[in-house]
Amino acid sequence: MFGPKVTLAAAALLCATASVNAQALSPLEPSRGIMLGTWCDTAPGKDSPAAFNQRFGHNAAMVHLAQNLPLEMDKLAPVQLVDQTNTNAILYLSVYPTIQPNLLTDAQIAAFVNQLSTYTSQGRGVLVRLAPEMNGTWQPYGQRPIAFKAMWAKIVTAVRAVESNRAGVSFVWAPNVGGGYPFDNSMTAAVDPAEFAALDTNRDGVLTIADDSYAPFYPGNEFVDWVGLSTYWFGNDYPYETNDIAIPGYMNAVIHGAAAGGKGPDFYGIYADGNNKPFFVTESGAAFHQYKIASPAAPAQVAPVPVGGGALAIKQSWWRQYLTNTTFLAAHPRLKAISLFEWVKAEETTMRDFQVTADPAILAALKADFNQPAVLSRYFFASPANIQTDPGAPPVTTSPGPANAGGGAAGAAPPKNAAYAFSASALNIVGSAIMGAFALFL
Ligand SMILES: *[C@@H]1O[C@H](CO)[C@@H](O)[C@H](O)[C@H]1NC(C)=O
Ligand SMILES: CC(=O)N[C@H]1CO[C@H](CO)[C@@H](O)[C@@H]1O
């Protein structure tokens, strides 16, 4: 799958590194403004990032894809879908280790580094959300903070050892929202006394909600570029199978640890403000429960769910808390990226529709809120570009998304973005014919 590395990459990235350092930003962090991204259902015949761009009327600044580690060569993230947007969108890549952290070999890490180098050397920036939700029990790498942090540092060090990756790859540390921690009693890490001691932050001999759900897993400022949380509105009460309007202020409460009984640490305050890191809403959506299912594995309808507040009002009550809420956005200047979860997904006991751009009425309501100048001017989007991230991928056939509408307020210049400076520099030196597409960022 991976082509040979492009030899000019090292020279190209010297430029980008200098510009990143001068602004004291994390790699791929915009100096101001928020990158809007999408994670859509890329199964054949379902949805695509290019189709999202056309529906929404703006080019997603980031395209979210996921894959496992060690690499499974037949199941790598379909990065050609990013190329097919014909933009310089950042690849936002969630990477899920399928084995315990201490078992990952140097050769397996090297293969991953090579994959990223292939992308960055073509001018495609990559935001790596490595091993997300490491605080939960449901991942093989979950609740093993010592092994997790060692794996994290090893991978980050190996990735940064390649020149094109230093400005072109940024690491996102994103635990699960702490409400409900430690989530269930099947705490597998308890078998290792050292791991358990690291988790039992109040040293009372048991793992409970009173223990810090984030700190044991933080790999350290030198190894983390971005900090993030995934935020969802599922409904008023567990097991979440009613269609409820979002509780006012819920989004704000979640990122400051005041949701779910107010027991969680103030994530934004401690990890974004306290550690001087850009903040990333790594996934977000409001669930409209379509119907009850037997199970996620056998998601046939077993009972209807009343429409309650209705899909439009529920989703609007959620996006108005953060995405289009200028009060919220102004209060969180470290918020630099938001990725929408554009899926219909069987979860727990219901079929859940999180999409905001699929239904025409919901999309129209979103656009009416989002395209107000005071909101739109806080965001920016990818620019047209012809990047062939993976030289081995099939040729691009889809049509381009709409033109960049970043900085929508009349006359406002789009914010400068280290990511796009990175792409521009790389392509400038390569001498690509598409230079004109980057003129705004030079
Ligand atoms: C907008 O955000 C502020 C600050 O978080 C919050 O107080 C307000 O309720 C939000 N507005 C809506 C409509 O949710
Ligand atoms: C118990 C709990 O909170 N589990 C949740 C952890 O986070 C994942 C992803 O956000 C959810 O799917 C789980 O339900």
Tab-separated table of C-alpha atoms and ligand atoms in Angstrom:
chain	number	residue	atom	x	y	z
A	1	MET	CA	0.000	0.000	0.000
A	2	PHE	CA	2.729	2.475	0.838
A	3	GLY	CA	4.734	4.073	-1.879
A	4	PRO	CA	8.356	5.092	-1.476
A	5	LYS	CA	8.988	8.195	0.535
A	6	VAL	CA	9.389	11.369	-1.450
A	7	THR	CA	12.962	12.534	-1.083
A	8	LEU	CA	12.262	16.262	-1.064
A	9	ALA	CA	10.201	15.986	2.083
A	10	ALA	CA	13.029	16.781	4.460
A	11	ALA	CA	13.851	20.053	2.742
A	12	ALA	CA	10.202	20.978	2.467
A	13	LEU	CA	9.555	20.542	6.141
A	14	LEU	CA	12.367	22.790	7.302
A	15	CYS	CA	10.165	25.671	6.215
A	16	ALA	CA	7.104	24.396	7.984
A	17	THR	CA	9.002	23.630	11.201
A	18	ALA	CA	10.325	27.166	11.356
A	19	SER	CA	6.859	28.625	10.914
A	20	VAL	CA	5.373	26.356	13.583
A	21	ASN	CA	8.089	27.239	16.080
A	22	ALA	CA	7.747	30.943	15.437
A	23	GLN	CA	4.077	30.783	16.437
A	24	ALA	CA	4.721	28.447	19.396
A	25	LEU	CA	1.859	26.280	18.251
A	26	SER	CA	1.493	22.537	18.286
A	27	PRO	CA	1.994	20.907	14.890
A	28	LEU	CA	-1.084	21.490	12.677
A	29	GLU	CA	-2.589	23.898	15.201
A	30	PRO	CA	-4.237	26.954	13.646
A	31	SER	CA	-3.050	30.237	15.134
A	32	ARG	CA	-6.695	31.170	15.519
A	33	GLY	CA	-9.978	29.737	14.430
A	34	ILE	CA	-11.460	26.277	14.612
A	35	MET	CA	-10.934	23.444	12.173
A	36	LEU	CA	-14.205	21.679	11.463
A	37	GLY	CA	-13.978	17.999	10.652
A	38	THR	CA	-16.254	15.118	9.836
A	39	TRP	CA	-16.344	11.422	10.486
A	40	CYS	CA	-18.814	9.882	8.090
A	41	ASP	CA	-19.840	6.379	7.162
A	42	THR	CA	-17.432	5.453	4.397
A	43	ALA	CA	-18.907	2.015	3.714
A	44	PRO	CA	-19.487	1.614	-0.040
A	45	GLY	CA	-22.698	3.330	-1.138
A	46	LYS	CA	-23.159	5.177	2.180
A	47	ASP	CA	-21.353	8.477	2.527
A	48	SER	CA	-18.016	10.114	1.784
A	49	PRO	CA	-16.068	13.191	2.895
A	50	ALA	CA	-16.514	14.694	-0.588
A	51	ALA	CA	-20.295	14.237	-0.335
A	52	PHE	CA	-20.245	15.801	3.145
A	53	ASN	CA	-18.451	18.848	1.730
A	54	GLN	CA	-21.045	19.240	-0.995
A	55	ARG	CA	-23.967	18.939	1.399
A	56	PHE	CA	-22.515	21.236	4.026
A	57	GLY	CA	-21.203	23.830	1.586
A	58	HIS	CA	-17.758	24.014	3.222
A	59	ASN	CA	-14.723	21.810	2.839
A	60	ALA	CA	-14.066	19.874	6.051
A	61	ALA	CA	-10.685	20.963	7.428
A	62	MET	CA	-10.172	17.449	8.766
A	63	VAL	CA	-11.423	14.060	7.647
A	64	HIS	CA	-11.686	11.460	10.376
A	65	LEU	CA	-10.778	7.859	9.602
A	66	ALA	CA	-9.842	4.982	11.893
A	67	GLN	CA	-7.613	1.939	11.799
A	68	ASN	CA	-5.943	-0.615	14.019
A	69	LEU	CA	-2.382	-1.094	15.243
A	70	PRO	CA	-0.454	-3.311	14.500
A	71	LEU	CA	-1.368	-2.357	10.924
A	72	GLU	CA	-3.768	-4.652	9.129
A	73	MET	CA	-2.820	-4.025	5.520
A	74	ASP	CA	-6.255	-4.917	4.174
A	75	LYS	CA	-7.961	-2.624	6.686
A	76	LEU	CA	-5.924	0.571	6.646
A	77	ALA	CA	-7.747	3.882	6.853
A	78	PRO	CA	-9.060	4.616	3.311
A	79	VAL	CA	-6.960	7.752	2.940
A	80	GLN	CA	-7.780	8.031	-0.755
A	81	LEU	CA	-11.171	9.331	0.413
A	82	VAL	CA	-9.366	12.393	1.747
A	83	ASP	CA	-7.585	12.808	-1.583
A	84	GLN	CA	-10.934	12.547	-3.324
A	85	THR	CA	-12.132	15.729	-1.620
A	86	ASN	CA	-9.522	17.479	-3.760
A	87	THR	CA	-8.553	19.575	-0.750
A	88	ASN	CA	-5.665	19.947	1.642
A	89	ALA	CA	-7.800	18.576	4.495
A	90	ILE	CA	-5.897	17.068	7.381
A	91	LEU	CA	-6.224	13.335	7.834
A	92	TYR	CA	-7.554	12.910	11.378
A	93	LEU	CA	-6.593	9.335	12.134
A	94	SER	CA	-7.822	7.401	15.159
A	95	VAL	CA	-5.520	4.496	15.874
A	96	TYR	CA	-6.769	1.611	17.987
A	97	PRO	CA	-4.178	-0.805	19.331
A	98	THR	CA	-5.589	-4.317	19.252
A	99	ILE	CA	-3.074	-5.744	21.701
A	100	GLN	CA	-1.842	-4.790	25.146
A	101	PRO	CA	0.516	-1.814	24.977
A	102	ASN	CA	3.606	-3.681	26.156
A	103	LEU	CA	3.255	-6.255	23.385
A	104	LEU	CA	3.644	-3.817	20.488
A	105	THR	CA	6.974	-4.525	18.786
A	106	ASP	CA	9.494	-2.068	17.355
A	107	ALA	CA	8.845	-3.498	13.882
A	108	GLN	CA	5.108	-2.874	14.238
A	109	ILE	CA	5.785	0.692	15.335
A	110	ALA	CA	8.184	1.176	12.420
A	111	ALA	CA	5.506	0.099	9.943
A	112	PHE	CA	3.144	2.697	11.376
A	113	VAL	CA	5.831	5.385	11.209
A	114	ASN	CA	6.392	4.499	7.570
A	115	GLN	CA	2.686	4.815	6.838
A	116	LEU	CA	2.585	8.320	8.352
A	117	SER	CA	5.772	9.339	6.538
A	118	THR	CA	4.184	8.372	3.248
A	119	TYR	CA	1.324	10.751	3.919
A	120	THR	CA	3.316	13.661	5.327
A	121	SER	CA	5.898	13.502	2.577
A	122	GLN	CA	3.063	14.103	0.106
A	123	GLY	CA	1.967	17.173	2.029
A	124	ARG	CA	-0.951	15.643	3.895
A	125	GLY	CA	-0.979	16.610	7.585
A	126	VAL	CA	-2.059	13.878	10.021
A	127	LEU	CA	-3.648	14.362	13.433
A	128	VAL	CA	-3.165	11.050	15.221
A	129	ARG	CA	-5.623	10.255	17.979
A	130	LEU	CA	-3.625	7.424	19.439
A	131	ALA	CA	-5.334	4.794	21.579
A	132	PRO	CA	-8.396	6.834	22.551
A	133	GLU	CA	-10.537	6.081	25.613
A	134	MET	CA	-7.566	4.558	27.336
A	135	ASN	CA	-9.376	5.121	30.618
A	136	GLY	CA	-12.042	2.544	29.862
A	137	THR	CA	-12.102	-1.178	30.381
A	138	TRP	CA	-13.420	-1.951	26.917
A	139	GLN	CA	-10.144	-1.479	25.023
A	140	PRO	CA	-7.241	-3.924	25.150
A	141	TYR	CA	-5.016	-0.985	26.117
A	142	GLY	CA	-7.515	0.336	28.680
A	143	GLN	CA	-6.725	1.033	32.328
A	144	ARG	CA	-3.063	0.065	32.055
A	145	PRO	CA	-1.561	3.510	32.540
A	146	ILE	CA	2.080	2.488	32.966
A	147	ALA	CA	2.204	0.339	29.843
A	148	PHE	CA	0.054	2.842	27.970
A	149	LYS	CA	2.343	5.787	28.680
A	150	ALA	CA	5.433	3.792	27.744
A	151	MET	CA	3.835	2.795	24.429
A	152	TRP	CA	2.750	6.364	23.760
A	153	ALA	CA	6.209	7.817	24.334
A	154	LYS	CA	7.816	5.143	22.172
A	155	ILE	CA	5.462	5.734	19.250
A	156	VAL	CA	5.680	9.528	19.426
A	157	THR	CA	9.469	9.402	19.576
A	158	ALA	CA	9.639	7.057	16.588
A	159	VAL	CA	7.251	9.188	14.521
A	160	ARG	CA	9.098	12.411	15.307
A	161	ALA	CA	12.405	10.847	14.321
A	162	VAL	CA	11.289	11.217	10.690
A	163	GLU	CA	11.717	14.773	9.459
A	164	SER	CA	8.494	15.081	7.448
A	165	ASN	CA	6.503	13.894	10.453
A	166	ARG	CA	7.792	16.531	12.853
A	167	ALA	CA	5.589	19.306	11.427
A	168	GLY	CA	3.200	17.029	9.586
A	169	VAL	CA	2.016	14.786	12.435
A	170	SER	CA	0.393	15.917	15.657
A	171	PHE	CA	-0.617	13.651	18.553
A	172	VAL	CA	-4.026	13.966	20.198
A	173	TRP	CA	-4.483	12.598	23.711
A	174	ALA	CA	-8.173	11.888	24.171
A	175	PRO	CA	-9.475	9.877	27.126
A	176	ASN	CA	-13.097	8.959	27.551
A	177	VAL	CA	-15.236	11.501	29.383
A	178	GLY	CA	-14.707	10.793	33.079
A	179	GLY	CA	-18.376	10.587	34.084
A	180	GLY	CA	-19.032	7.018	35.187
A	181	TYR	CA	-15.360	6.191	35.784
A	182	PRO	CA	-14.101	3.514	36.369
A	183	PHE	CA	-17.070	2.362	34.256
A	184	ASP	CA	-17.545	-1.204	35.416
A	185	ASN	CA	-16.013	-3.665	37.778
A	186	SER	CA	-14.284	-5.857	35.223
A	187	MET	CA	-11.122	-3.902	35.843
A	188	THR	CA	-8.585	-6.059	34.058
A	189	ALA	CA	-5.600	-3.988	35.133
A	190	ALA	CA	-6.234	-4.941	38.743
A	191	VAL	CA	-4.237	-8.086	38.130
A	192	ASP	CA	-1.050	-5.999	37.921
A	193	PRO	CA	-0.277	-4.395	41.301
A	194	ALA	CA	1.859	-1.608	39.813
A	195	GLU	CA	-0.842	-0.649	37.323
A	196	PHE	CA	-3.460	-0.743	40.047
A	197	ALA	CA	-1.374	1.513	42.287
A	198	ALA	CA	-1.077	4.009	39.422
A	199	LEU	CA	-4.866	4.013	38.974
A	200	ASP	CA	-5.719	4.276	42.674
A	201	THR	CA	-4.881	7.967	42.847
A	202	ASN	CA	-6.390	8.546	46.292
A	203	ARG	CA	-4.661	5.448	47.670
A	204	ASP	CA	-7.694	3.991	49.377
A	205	GLY	CA	-7.182	0.536	47.940
A	206	VAL	CA	-10.167	0.584	45.566
A	207	LEU	CA	-10.746	2.068	42.133
A	208	THR	CA	-13.789	4.354	42.253
A	209	ILE	CA	-15.224	7.571	40.837
A	210	ALA	CA	-13.157	9.337	43.508
A	211	ASP	CA	-9.968	8.395	41.648
A	212	ASP	CA	-8.704	10.689	38.933
A	213	SER	CA	-10.029	9.375	35.624
A	214	TYR	CA	-7.479	11.224	33.471
A	215	ALA	CA	-4.188	11.960	35.255
A	216	PRO	CA	-2.767	8.411	35.433
A	217	PHE	CA	-2.954	8.238	31.644
A	218	TYR	CA	-1.379	11.568	30.714
A	219	PRO	CA	1.862	10.820	28.863
A	220	GLY	CA	3.453	14.210	29.661
A	221	ASN	CA	3.529	17.560	27.907
A	222	GLU	CA	6.537	16.695	25.755
A	223	PHE	CA	4.674	13.789	24.164
A	224	VAL	CA	1.251	15.373	23.718
A	225	ASP	CA	0.385	17.977	21.063
A	226	TRP	CA	-3.397	18.257	21.505
A	227	VAL	CA	-5.832	17.253	24.238
A	228	GLY	CA	-9.352	16.187	23.412
A	229	LEU	CA	-12.643	14.778	24.597
A	230	SER	CA	-15.527	13.207	22.709
A	231	THR	CA	-18.816	14.769	23.737
A	232	TYR	CA	-22.236	13.299	23.070
A	233	TRP	CA	-25.797	13.973	24.005
A	234	PHE	CA	-27.576	10.620	24.385
A	235	GLY	CA	-30.593	11.706	26.428
A	236	ASN	CA	-31.573	12.444	29.991
A	237	ASP	CA	-31.130	9.081	31.654
A	238	TYR	CA	-29.214	5.863	31.192
A	239	PRO	CA	-29.789	3.506	29.375
A	240	TYR	CA	-30.551	6.360	26.953
A	241	GLU	CA	-33.523	5.262	24.911
A	242	THR	CA	-35.676	8.386	24.994
A	243	ASN	CA	-35.529	11.357	22.647
A	244	ASP	CA	-34.806	14.331	24.899
A	245	ILE	CA	-33.772	17.917	24.217
A	246	ALA	CA	-30.233	18.477	25.538
A	247	ILE	CA	-29.974	19.814	29.090
A	248	PRO	CA	-28.883	23.470	28.822
A	249	GLY	CA	-25.170	23.902	29.518
A	250	TYR	CA	-24.446	20.175	29.288
A	251	MET	CA	-21.584	20.546	26.797
A	252	ASN	CA	-19.898	23.138	28.962
A	253	ALA	CA	-20.369	20.917	32.011
A	254	VAL	CA	-18.853	17.902	30.263
A	255	ILE	CA	-15.591	19.560	29.290
A	256	HIS	CA	-15.228	21.142	32.734
A	257	GLY	CA	-15.985	17.943	34.644
A	258	ALA	CA	-19.275	19.190	36.029
A	259	ALA	CA	-21.531	16.671	34.268
A	260	ALA	CA	-22.505	13.266	35.655
A	261	GLY	CA	-22.680	14.357	39.245
A	262	GLY	CA	-19.894	16.911	39.008
A	263	LYS	CA	-17.188	14.476	40.037
A	264	GLY	CA	-14.880	14.647	37.077
A	265	PRO	CA	-11.703	16.726	36.803
A	266	ASP	CA	-11.989	20.000	34.857
A	267	PHE	CA	-10.519	18.615	31.638
A	268	TYR	CA	-10.384	21.885	29.723
A	269	GLY	CA	-8.991	23.757	32.716
A	270	ILE	CA	-6.316	21.211	33.601
A	271	TYR	CA	-5.231	19.790	30.259
A	272	ALA	CA	-5.885	22.612	27.753
A	273	ASP	CA	-5.405	25.758	29.857
A	274	GLY	CA	-3.109	24.216	32.444
A	275	ASN	CA	-0.841	22.462	29.973
A	276	ASN	CA	-1.082	25.104	27.261
A	277	LYS	CA	-2.445	22.687	24.664
A	278	PRO	CA	-4.994	23.152	21.889
A	279	PHE	CA	-8.328	21.535	22.715
A	280	PHE	CA	-10.099	19.195	20.309
A	281	VAL	CA	-13.719	18.011	20.492
A	282	THR	CA	-12.664	14.709	19.000
A	283	GLU	CA	-16.169	13.383	18.304
A	284	SER	CA	-19.516	15.009	18.872
A	285	GLY	CA	-23.174	14.453	18.167
A	286	ALA	CA	-26.651	14.226	19.614
A	287	ALA	CA	-28.444	10.905	19.331
A	288	PHE	CA	-31.891	10.621	17.826
A	289	HIS	CA	-33.071	7.179	18.889
A	290	GLN	CA	-34.809	5.652	15.866
A	291	TYR	CA	-35.992	2.406	17.463
A	292	LYS	CA	-35.072	-0.195	20.025
A	293	ILE	CA	-32.822	-3.031	18.917
A	294	ALA	CA	-32.135	-6.514	20.163
A	295	SER	CA	-28.401	-5.741	20.436
A	296	PRO	CA	-25.718	-3.832	18.485
A	297	ALA	CA	-24.633	-7.139	16.946
A	298	ALA	CA	-28.224	-7.973	15.899
A	299	PRO	CA	-29.735	-4.518	15.407
A	300	ALA	CA	-33.167	-5.481	14.073
A	301	GLN	CA	-35.991	-3.310	15.351
A	302	VAL	CA	-37.740	-4.831	18.370
A	303	ALA	CA	-39.821	-1.805	19.428
A	304	PRO	CA	-40.428	1.778	18.360
A	305	VAL	CA	-39.085	4.790	20.286
A	306	PRO	CA	-41.385	7.830	20.563
A	307	VAL	CA	-39.959	10.805	18.666
A	308	GLY	CA	-40.020	12.935	21.809
A	309	GLY	CA	-38.559	16.354	21.113
A	310	GLY	CA	-37.962	15.371	17.497
A	311	ALA	CA	-34.654	14.928	15.663
A	312	LEU	CA	-34.273	18.518	14.516
A	313	ALA	CA	-34.937	20.110	17.907
A	314	ILE	CA	-32.715	17.596	19.714
A	315	LYS	CA	-29.763	18.075	17.400
A	316	GLN	CA	-30.200	21.823	17.288
A	317	SER	CA	-30.327	21.977	21.090
A	318	TRP	CA	-26.931	20.267	21.061
A	319	TRP	CA	-25.074	22.165	18.326
A	320	ARG	CA	-26.317	25.462	19.770
A	321	GLN	CA	-24.454	24.625	22.988
A	322	TYR	CA	-21.049	24.714	21.334
A	323	LEU	CA	-20.723	24.562	17.528
A	324	THR	CA	-22.708	27.715	16.788
A	325	ASN	CA	-22.637	29.231	20.298
A	326	THR	CA	-20.485	32.357	20.128
A	327	THR	CA	-20.530	32.720	23.936
A	328	PHE	CA	-19.176	29.215	24.363
A	329	LEU	CA	-16.621	29.634	21.593
A	330	ALA	CA	-15.387	32.965	22.942
A	331	ALA	CA	-14.990	31.426	26.401
A	332	HIS	CA	-12.816	28.606	25.016
A	333	PRO	CA	-10.072	30.131	22.889
A	334	ARG	CA	-8.032	26.927	23.069
A	335	LEU	CA	-10.771	25.090	21.184
A	336	LYS	CA	-9.141	24.653	17.765
A	337	ALA	CA	-10.853	21.607	16.295
A	338	ILE	CA	-14.281	19.946	16.309
A	339	SER	CA	-15.120	16.716	14.511
A	340	LEU	CA	-18.741	15.838	13.827
A	341	PHE	CA	-19.883	12.242	14.156
A	342	GLU	CA	-21.985	11.802	11.012
A	343	TRP	CA	-23.182	8.249	11.572
A	344	VAL	CA	-26.234	6.147	12.156
A	345	LYS	CA	-25.042	3.560	14.636
A	346	ALA	CA	-26.496	0.697	16.658
A	347	GLU	CA	-25.367	1.318	20.226
A	348	GLU	CA	-26.422	-0.378	23.428
A	349	THR	CA	-30.239	-0.706	23.153
A	350	THR	CA	-31.156	1.629	20.269
A	351	MET	CA	-30.411	2.582	16.665
A	352	ARG	CA	-28.968	6.100	16.941
A	353	ASP	CA	-28.833	8.740	14.235
A	354	PHE	CA	-26.196	11.389	15.006
A	355	GLN	CA	-26.108	13.037	11.572
A	356	VAL	CA	-26.655	16.755	11.103
A	357	THR	CA	-26.124	16.977	7.338
A	358	ALA	CA	-28.209	14.058	6.024
A	359	ASP	CA	-31.810	15.151	6.580
A	360	PRO	CA	-32.598	18.243	4.456
A	361	ALA	CA	-34.589	20.029	7.171
A	362	ILE	CA	-31.905	19.453	9.821
A	363	LEU	CA	-29.180	20.492	7.394
A	364	ALA	CA	-31.059	23.683	6.542
A	365	ALA	CA	-31.408	24.517	10.244
A	366	LEU	CA	-27.724	23.832	10.820
A	367	LYS	CA	-26.710	26.030	7.907
A	368	ALA	CA	-28.958	28.839	9.127
A	369	ASP	CA	-27.145	28.798	12.484
A	370	PHE	CA	-23.647	28.004	11.228
A	371	ASN	CA	-23.501	30.422	8.312
A	372	GLN	CA	-24.201	33.501	10.413
A	373	PRO	CA	-21.101	35.690	9.979
A	374	ALA	CA	-20.357	35.799	13.727
A	375	VAL	CA	-20.217	32.002	13.772
A	376	LEU	CA	-18.759	31.237	10.367
A	377	SER	CA	-15.876	33.658	10.795
A	378	ARG	CA	-14.646	31.550	13.718
A	379	TYR	CA	-14.136	28.546	11.474
A	380	PHE	CA	-12.097	27.753	8.479
A	381	PHE	CA	-11.986	24.967	6.017
A	382	ALA	CA	-9.708	23.135	3.669
A	383	SER	CA	-8.675	24.725	0.388
A	384	PRO	CA	-8.735	23.085	-3.018
A	385	ALA	CA	-5.634	20.983	-3.581
A	386	ASN	CA	-4.620	17.932	-5.516
A	387	ILE	CA	-2.740	15.785	-3.033
A	388	GLN	CA	-2.186	12.140	-3.889
A	389	THR	CA	-1.521	10.928	-0.370
A	390	ASP	CA	-0.984	7.330	-1.205
A	391	PRO	CA	0.815	6.842	-4.514
A	392	GLY	CA	-0.560	3.299	-4.658
A	393	ALA	CA	-4.190	4.350	-4.306
A	394	PRO	CA	-6.666	4.201	-7.206
A	395	PRO	CA	-7.040	7.401	-9.260
A	396	VAL	CA	-9.313	10.155	-8.012
A	397	THR	CA	-12.655	10.170	-9.786
A	398	THR	CA	-15.072	12.250	-7.706
A	399	SER	CA	-15.799	15.895	-8.264
A	400	PRO	CA	-14.225	18.559	-6.038
A	401	GLY	CA	-16.013	20.005	-3.036
A	402	PRO	CA	-17.116	23.625	-2.915
A	403	ALA	CA	-14.579	26.406	-2.721
A	404	ASN	CA	-13.085	27.525	0.551
A	405	ALA	CA	-15.560	29.657	2.454
A	406	GLY	CA	-13.301	30.199	5.452
A	407	GLY	CA	-13.525	33.564	7.153
A	408	GLY	CA	-17.014	34.004	5.823
A	409	ALA	CA	-17.438	37.458	7.330
A	410	ALA	CA	-17.189	40.013	4.571
A	411	GLY	CA	-13.614	40.898	3.799
A	412	ALA	CA	-12.091	38.836	6.630
A	413	ALA	CA	-8.957	36.924	5.728
A	414	PRO	CA	-8.953	33.235	6.639
A	415	PRO	CA	-6.900	32.495	9.750
A	416	LYS	CA	-3.363	31.286	9.130
A	417	ASN	CA	-2.955	27.635	9.758
A	418	ALA	CA	0.216	25.758	10.428
A	419	ALA	CA	-1.300	22.767	8.682
A	420	TYR	CA	-1.759	24.592	5.470
A	421	ALA	CA	1.587	26.318	5.774
A	422	PHE	CA	2.952	22.798	5.989
A	423	SER	CA	1.190	21.707	2.817
A	424	ALA	CA	2.068	24.867	0.984
A	425	SER	CA	5.749	24.632	1.830
A	426	ALA	CA	5.965	21.018	0.872
A	427	LEU	CA	4.278	21.541	-2.436
A	428	ASN	CA	6.159	24.722	-3.158
A	429	ILE	CA	9.478	22.925	-3.068
A	430	VAL	CA	8.133	19.977	-4.974
A	431	GLY	CA	7.182	22.512	-7.618
A	432	SER	CA	3.639	21.312	-7.932
A	433	ALA	CA	1.386	22.927	-10.507
A	434	ILE	CA	-1.291	23.498	-7.870
A	435	MET	CA	0.521	26.317	-6.100
A	436	GLY	CA	-2.247	28.752	-6.842
A	437	ALA	CA	-4.561	26.875	-4.518
A	438	PHE	CA	-2.395	27.819	-1.557
A	439	ALA	CA	-1.967	31.496	-2.352
A	440	LEU	CA	-4.087	32.504	0.622
A	441	PHE	CA	-1.738	30.859	3.041
A	442	LEU	CA	1.638	32.055	1.747
B	1	LIG	C1	-24.048	29.007	25.023
B	1	LIG	O1	-22.917	28.810	25.830
B	1	LIG	C2	-23.005	29.371	27.111
B	1	LIG	C3	-21.648	29.150	27.762
B	1	LIG	O2	-21.349	27.791	27.840
B	1	LIG	C4	-24.161	28.781	27.860
B	1	LIG	O3	-24.284	29.404	29.110
B	1	LIG	C5	-25.440	28.948	27.058
B	1	LIG	O4	-26.479	28.272	27.723
B	1	LIG	C6	-25.257	28.379	25.675
B	1	LIG	N1	-26.430	28.614	24.846
B	1	LIG	C7	-27.216	27.619	24.426
B	1	LIG	C8	-28.346	28.021	23.544
B	1	LIG	O5	-27.042	26.466	24.752
B	2	LIG	C1	-19.494	3.323	30.911
B	2	LIG	C2	-19.193	4.291	29.831
B	2	LIG	O1	-19.198	5.478	30.035
B	2	LIG	N1	-18.951	3.780	28.676
B	2	LIG	C3	-18.774	4.580	27.518
B	2	LIG	C4	-17.368	4.927	27.310
B	2	LIG	O2	-17.183	5.637	26.143
B	2	LIG	C5	-17.587	4.981	24.989
B	2	LIG	C6	-17.283	5.868	23.835
B	2	LIG	O3	-17.485	7.194	24.130
B	2	LIG	C7	-19.055	4.644	25.075
B	2	LIG	O4	-19.422	3.917	23.942
B	2	LIG	C8	-19.311	3.854	26.323
B	2	LIG	O5	-20.677	3.654	26.479
